[in-house]
Amino acid sequence: MNLKIRKATVEDAERLLEIYAPYVLHTAITFEYEVPSLAEFRQRIADTSSRFPYLVAEENGVIEGYAYADKFQERAAYSWAVEMTVYVDKNRRRGGVGKALYEALEAALKVQGILNLNACIAYTETPDEHLTLDSVRFHEHLGYQKVAHFHQCGYKFGHWYDMIWMEKLIGEHKEKRTE
């Protein structure tokens, strides 16, 4: 695998949307019902990347996945925590693309002074054609631990799904912080 990790640009939006669309249309991994427009997706990239890293993984000039961090919550006291997101081309899953993206993202976030990485994950006790436990296992493999479980909070494909939060701490939580 000869992956190149780089910053995403709004010009990448079409390919990123190609990666994301099957997740919206065929899985409960995202609770979004409709694929966003290209213009909306470009705006999402611009908004997120103005504050936090938004990365793509390329191999032989083809984007195979993307990952980004965004604010965990609006309030200033949450400034040391982010929500993590990763999507990999369905044909490249389980090949190390997601891990490479998350490792690069984590390194960039440490430089920004981020201490807590949080992942909001669709969850089911009984995996089905729309949702497996792959995301949970992926995050566990990277050192995340389950910290919250919300029951039947997402409805998609005629089924109620749970949501869990997983967290990884990547820095020292000192008593005195610069606010």
PDB file of C-alpha atoms in Angstrom:
ATOM      1  CA  MET A   1       0.000   0.000   0.000  1.00  0.00           C
ATOM      2  CA  ASN A   2       1.465   3.310  -1.104  1.00  0.00           C
ATOM      3  CA  LEU A   3      -0.888   5.808   0.511  1.00  0.00           C
ATOM      4  CA  LYS A   4      -0.344   9.522   0.488  1.00  0.00           C
ATOM      5  CA  ILE A   5      -2.193  11.469   3.184  1.00  0.00           C
ATOM      6  CA  ARG A   6      -2.856  15.125   2.400  1.00  0.00           C
ATOM      7  CA  LYS A   7      -5.215  17.942   3.284  1.00  0.00           C
ATOM      8  CA  ALA A   8      -8.571  17.801   1.536  1.00  0.00           C
ATOM      9  CA  THR A   9      -9.703  20.684  -0.635  1.00  0.00           C
ATOM     10  CA  VAL A  10     -13.145  21.658  -1.892  1.00  0.00           C
ATOM     11  CA  GLU A  11     -11.987  20.398  -5.302  1.00  0.00           C
ATOM     12  CA  ASP A  12     -11.996  16.872  -3.764  1.00  0.00           C
ATOM     13  CA  ALA A  13     -15.700  17.108  -2.955  1.00  0.00           C
ATOM     14  CA  GLU A  14     -16.963  15.130  -5.947  1.00  0.00           C
ATOM     15  CA  ARG A  15     -14.793  12.099  -5.145  1.00  0.00           C
ATOM     16  CA  LEU A  16     -15.496  12.335  -1.414  1.00  0.00           C
ATOM     17  CA  LEU A  17     -19.199  12.435  -2.157  1.00  0.00           C
ATOM     18  CA  GLU A  18     -18.802   9.300  -4.321  1.00  0.00           C
ATOM     19  CA  ILE A  19     -17.283   7.565  -1.287  1.00  0.00           C
ATOM     20  CA  TYR A  20     -19.924   8.882   1.113  1.00  0.00           C
ATOM     21  CA  ALA A  21     -23.078   8.312  -0.988  1.00  0.00           C
ATOM     22  CA  PRO A  22     -23.205   4.489  -0.605  1.00  0.00           C
ATOM     23  CA  TYR A  23     -23.033   4.899   3.173  1.00  0.00           C
ATOM     24  CA  VAL A  24     -26.077   7.181   3.050  1.00  0.00           C
ATOM     25  CA  LEU A  25     -28.032   5.087   0.558  1.00  0.00           C
ATOM     26  CA  HIS A  26     -27.274   1.568   1.789  1.00  0.00           C
ATOM     27  CA  THR A  27     -26.147   1.681   5.413  1.00  0.00           C
ATOM     28  CA  ALA A  28     -27.173   2.970   8.808  1.00  0.00           C
ATOM     29  CA  ILE A  29     -23.579   4.060   9.478  1.00  0.00           C
ATOM     30  CA  THR A  30     -24.780   7.589   8.886  1.00  0.00           C
ATOM     31  CA  PHE A  31     -28.266   8.607   9.944  1.00  0.00           C
ATOM     32  CA  GLU A  32     -28.461  10.990   6.991  1.00  0.00           C
ATOM     33  CA  TYR A  33     -31.338   9.969   4.691  1.00  0.00           C
ATOM     34  CA  GLU A  34     -30.400  11.807   1.498  1.00  0.00           C
ATOM     35  CA  VAL A  35     -27.057  12.271  -0.214  1.00  0.00           C
ATOM     36  CA  PRO A  36     -26.092  15.926   0.088  1.00  0.00           C
ATOM     37  CA  SER A  37     -25.651  18.017  -3.034  1.00  0.00           C
ATOM     38  CA  LEU A  38     -22.156  18.646  -4.332  1.00  0.00           C
ATOM     39  CA  ALA A  39     -22.464  22.321  -3.349  1.00  0.00           C
ATOM     40  CA  GLU A  40     -23.490  21.404   0.189  1.00  0.00           C
ATOM     41  CA  PHE A  41     -20.649  18.898   0.479  1.00  0.00           C
ATOM     42  CA  ARG A  42     -18.133  21.495  -0.728  1.00  0.00           C
ATOM     43  CA  GLN A  43     -19.413  23.851   1.942  1.00  0.00           C
ATOM     44  CA  ARG A  44     -19.066  21.160   4.621  1.00  0.00           C
ATOM     45  CA  ILE A  45     -15.436  20.622   3.625  1.00  0.00           C
ATOM     46  CA  ALA A  46     -14.752  24.370   3.641  1.00  0.00           C
ATOM     47  CA  ASP A  47     -16.420  24.930   7.010  1.00  0.00           C
ATOM     48  CA  THR A  48     -14.735  22.000   8.747  1.00  0.00           C
ATOM     49  CA  SER A  49     -11.272  22.504   7.272  1.00  0.00           C
ATOM     50  CA  SER A  50     -11.265  26.150   8.346  1.00  0.00           C
ATOM     51  CA  ARG A  51     -11.021  24.939  11.969  1.00  0.00           C
ATOM     52  CA  PHE A  52      -9.743  21.357  12.003  1.00  0.00           C
ATOM     53  CA  PRO A  53      -7.823  18.903   9.847  1.00  0.00           C
ATOM     54  CA  TYR A  54      -9.720  17.353   6.940  1.00  0.00           C
ATOM     55  CA  LEU A  55      -7.580  14.698   5.279  1.00  0.00           C
ATOM     56  CA  VAL A  56      -7.726  12.411   2.254  1.00  0.00           C
ATOM     57  CA  ALA A  57      -5.815   9.219   1.532  1.00  0.00           C
ATOM     58  CA  GLU A  58      -4.681   8.844  -2.061  1.00  0.00           C
ATOM     59  CA  GLU A  59      -3.178   5.861  -3.803  1.00  0.00           C
ATOM     60  CA  ASN A  60      -1.924   6.248  -7.359  1.00  0.00           C
ATOM     61  CA  GLY A  61      -3.704   9.600  -7.561  1.00  0.00           C
ATOM     62  CA  VAL A  62      -7.100   8.169  -6.524  1.00  0.00           C
ATOM     63  CA  ILE A  63      -8.715   9.230  -3.256  1.00  0.00           C
ATOM     64  CA  GLU A  64      -9.557   6.051  -1.328  1.00  0.00           C
ATOM     65  CA  GLY A  65     -10.895   7.589   1.873  1.00  0.00           C
ATOM     66  CA  TYR A  66     -11.177  10.690   3.994  1.00  0.00           C
ATOM     67  CA  ALA A  67     -11.270  11.660   7.645  1.00  0.00           C
ATOM     68  CA  TYR A  68     -11.854  14.831   9.553  1.00  0.00           C
ATOM     69  CA  ALA A  69     -12.355  16.225  13.009  1.00  0.00           C
ATOM     70  CA  ASP A  70     -14.947  18.771  13.979  1.00  0.00           C
ATOM     71  CA  LYS A  71     -15.983  20.486  17.171  1.00  0.00           C
ATOM     72  CA  PHE A  72     -17.437  18.196  19.796  1.00  0.00           C
ATOM     73  CA  GLN A  73     -19.772  20.856  21.180  1.00  0.00           C
ATOM     74  CA  GLU A  74     -20.211  24.611  20.723  1.00  0.00           C
ATOM     75  CA  ARG A  75     -19.297  25.832  24.214  1.00  0.00           C
ATOM     76  CA  ALA A  76     -15.753  27.104  24.818  1.00  0.00           C
ATOM     77  CA  ALA A  77     -15.105  24.621  27.621  1.00  0.00           C
ATOM     78  CA  TYR A  78     -15.205  21.817  25.032  1.00  0.00           C
ATOM     79  CA  SER A  79     -12.318  23.330  23.034  1.00  0.00           C
ATOM     80  CA  TRP A  80     -10.026  20.387  23.812  1.00  0.00           C
ATOM     81  CA  ALA A  81     -12.376  17.738  22.429  1.00  0.00           C
ATOM     82  CA  VAL A  82     -13.343  16.858  18.853  1.00  0.00           C
ATOM     83  CA  GLU A  83     -15.630  14.461  17.033  1.00  0.00           C
ATOM     84  CA  MET A  84     -13.838  12.160  14.591  1.00  0.00           C
ATOM     85  CA  THR A  85     -15.207  10.916  11.269  1.00  0.00           C
ATOM     86  CA  VAL A  86     -13.777   8.546   8.661  1.00  0.00           C
ATOM     87  CA  TYR A  87     -15.152   7.109   5.423  1.00  0.00           C
ATOM     88  CA  VAL A  88     -13.311   4.690   3.152  1.00  0.00           C
ATOM     89  CA  ASP A  89     -14.231   3.597  -0.365  1.00  0.00           C
ATOM     90  CA  LYS A  90     -16.319   0.451   0.049  1.00  0.00           C
ATOM     91  CA  ASN A  91     -13.845  -1.514  -2.083  1.00  0.00           C
ATOM     92  CA  ARG A  92     -10.890  -0.495   0.111  1.00  0.00           C
ATOM     93  CA  ARG A  93     -12.281  -1.254   3.554  1.00  0.00           C
ATOM     94  CA  ARG A  94     -10.164  -3.376   5.914  1.00  0.00           C
ATOM     95  CA  GLY A  95      -7.005  -2.473   4.029  1.00  0.00           C
ATOM     96  CA  GLY A  96      -5.439   0.047   6.394  1.00  0.00           C
ATOM     97  CA  VAL A  97      -6.766   3.217   4.749  1.00  0.00           C
ATOM     98  CA  GLY A  98      -8.948   4.202   7.716  1.00  0.00           C
ATOM     99  CA  LYS A  99      -6.185   3.500  10.213  1.00  0.00           C
ATOM    100  CA  ALA A 100      -3.666   5.578   8.237  1.00  0.00           C
ATOM    101  CA  LEU A 101      -6.119   8.466   8.058  1.00  0.00           C
ATOM    102  CA  TYR A 102      -6.940   8.334  11.781  1.00  0.00           C
ATOM    103  CA  GLU A 103      -3.253   8.164  12.755  1.00  0.00           C
ATOM    104  CA  ALA A 104      -2.458  11.229  10.626  1.00  0.00           C
ATOM    105  CA  LEU A 105      -5.521  13.036  11.950  1.00  0.00           C
ATOM    106  CA  GLU A 106      -4.597  12.231  15.544  1.00  0.00           C
ATOM    107  CA  ALA A 107      -1.057  13.557  15.027  1.00  0.00           C
ATOM    108  CA  ALA A 108      -2.383  16.817  13.559  1.00  0.00           C
ATOM    109  CA  LEU A 109      -4.875  17.222  16.399  1.00  0.00           C
ATOM    110  CA  LYS A 110      -2.162  16.764  19.037  1.00  0.00           C
ATOM    111  CA  VAL A 111      -0.344  19.719  17.485  1.00  0.00           C
ATOM    112  CA  GLN A 112      -3.571  21.743  17.881  1.00  0.00           C
ATOM    113  CA  GLY A 113      -3.693  20.869  21.585  1.00  0.00           C
ATOM    114  CA  ILE A 114      -6.680  18.527  21.323  1.00  0.00           C
ATOM    115  CA  LEU A 115      -6.916  16.053  24.220  1.00  0.00           C
ATOM    116  CA  ASN A 116     -10.110  14.039  23.634  1.00  0.00           C
ATOM    117  CA  LEU A 117     -11.105  12.247  20.441  1.00  0.00           C
ATOM    118  CA  ASN A 118     -14.776  11.253  20.313  1.00  0.00           C
ATOM    119  CA  ALA A 119     -16.592   9.086  17.794  1.00  0.00           C
ATOM    120  CA  CYS A 120     -20.365   8.897  17.416  1.00  0.00           C
ATOM    121  CA  ILE A 121     -21.178   5.440  16.069  1.00  0.00           C
ATOM    122  CA  ALA A 122     -24.441   3.846  14.933  1.00  0.00           C
ATOM    123  CA  TYR A 123     -24.884   0.617  16.858  1.00  0.00           C
ATOM    124  CA  THR A 124     -27.036  -2.479  16.921  1.00  0.00           C
ATOM    125  CA  GLU A 125     -27.073  -5.539  19.142  1.00  0.00           C
ATOM    126  CA  THR A 126     -28.016  -7.643  16.120  1.00  0.00           C
ATOM    127  CA  PRO A 127     -26.055  -6.709  12.977  1.00  0.00           C
ATOM    128  CA  ASP A 128     -28.087  -6.622   9.774  1.00  0.00           C
ATOM    129  CA  GLU A 129     -27.641  -5.791   6.087  1.00  0.00           C
ATOM    130  CA  HIS A 130     -27.422  -2.072   6.916  1.00  0.00           C
ATOM    131  CA  LEU A 131     -25.213  -2.052  10.002  1.00  0.00           C
ATOM    132  CA  THR A 132     -22.424  -4.260  11.316  1.00  0.00           C
ATOM    133  CA  LEU A 133     -20.134  -3.824  14.287  1.00  0.00           C
ATOM    134  CA  ASP A 134     -17.132  -3.008  12.049  1.00  0.00           C
ATOM    135  CA  SER A 135     -16.943   0.635  13.146  1.00  0.00           C
ATOM    136  CA  VAL A 136     -16.980  -0.331  16.812  1.00  0.00           C
ATOM    137  CA  ARG A 137     -14.195  -2.889  16.238  1.00  0.00           C
ATOM    138  CA  PHE A 138     -12.190  -0.369  14.189  1.00  0.00           C
ATOM    139  CA  HIS A 139     -12.304   2.195  16.981  1.00  0.00           C
ATOM    140  CA  GLU A 140     -11.539  -0.400  19.674  1.00  0.00           C
ATOM    141  CA  HIS A 141      -8.498  -1.497  17.656  1.00  0.00           C
ATOM    142  CA  LEU A 142      -7.264   2.112  17.671  1.00  0.00           C
ATOM    143  CA  GLY A 143      -7.646   2.475  21.443  1.00  0.00           C
ATOM    144  CA  TYR A 144     -11.112   3.996  21.775  1.00  0.00           C
ATOM    145  CA  GLN A 145     -13.383   2.964  24.630  1.00  0.00           C
ATOM    146  CA  LYS A 146     -17.168   3.071  24.801  1.00  0.00           C
ATOM    147  CA  VAL A 147     -18.320   5.887  27.072  1.00  0.00           C
ATOM    148  CA  ALA A 148     -22.037   6.283  26.266  1.00  0.00           C
ATOM    149  CA  HIS A 149     -24.925   4.303  24.808  1.00  0.00           C
ATOM    150  CA  PHE A 150     -28.171   5.832  23.546  1.00  0.00           C
ATOM    151  CA  HIS A 151     -30.969   3.418  22.728  1.00  0.00           C
ATOM    152  CA  GLN A 152     -33.190   3.441  19.639  1.00  0.00           C
ATOM    153  CA  CYS A 153     -32.393   7.031  18.774  1.00  0.00           C
ATOM    154  CA  GLY A 154     -31.966   6.674  15.011  1.00  0.00           C
ATOM    155  CA  TYR A 155     -34.558   5.346  12.594  1.00  0.00           C
ATOM    156  CA  LYS A 156     -33.494   4.254   9.131  1.00  0.00           C
ATOM    157  CA  PHE A 157     -34.560   1.490   6.720  1.00  0.00           C
ATOM    158  CA  GLY A 158     -37.576   0.663   8.912  1.00  0.00           C
ATOM    159  CA  HIS A 159     -35.414  -0.157  11.916  1.00  0.00           C
ATOM    160  CA  TRP A 160     -34.453   1.595  15.147  1.00  0.00           C
ATOM    161  CA  TYR A 161     -30.701   1.827  15.758  1.00  0.00           C
ATOM    162  CA  ASP A 162     -28.754   2.766  18.839  1.00  0.00           C
ATOM    163  CA  MET A 163     -25.872   5.199  18.970  1.00  0.00           C
ATOM    164  CA  ILE A 164     -22.755   4.892  21.053  1.00  0.00           C
ATOM    165  CA  TRP A 165     -19.963   7.310  21.802  1.00  0.00           C
ATOM    166  CA  MET A 166     -16.394   6.071  21.944  1.00  0.00           C
ATOM    167  CA  GLU A 167     -13.485   8.124  23.233  1.00  0.00           C
ATOM    168  CA  LYS A 168      -9.703   8.162  23.131  1.00  0.00           C
ATOM    169  CA  LEU A 169      -7.588  10.470  25.267  1.00  0.00           C
ATOM    170  CA  ILE A 170      -4.433  11.701  23.523  1.00  0.00           C
ATOM    171  CA  GLY A 171      -3.042  14.300  25.883  1.00  0.00           C
ATOM    172  CA  GLU A 172      -2.511  15.233  29.474  1.00  0.00           C
ATOM    173  CA  HIS A 173      -5.443  16.945  31.186  1.00  0.00           C
ATOM    174  CA  LYS A 174      -3.681  19.576  33.278  1.00  0.00           C
ATOM    175  CA  GLU A 175      -5.524  21.493  35.989  1.00  0.00           C
ATOM    176  CA  LYS A 176      -4.582  24.927  34.652  1.00  0.00           C
ATOM    177  CA  ARG A 177      -5.339  25.510  30.962  1.00  0.00           C
ATOM    178  CA  THR A 178      -5.072  28.656  28.951  1.00  0.00           C
ATOM    179  CA  GLU A 179      -8.635  29.593  28.100  1.00  0.00           C
TER     180      GLU A 179
END
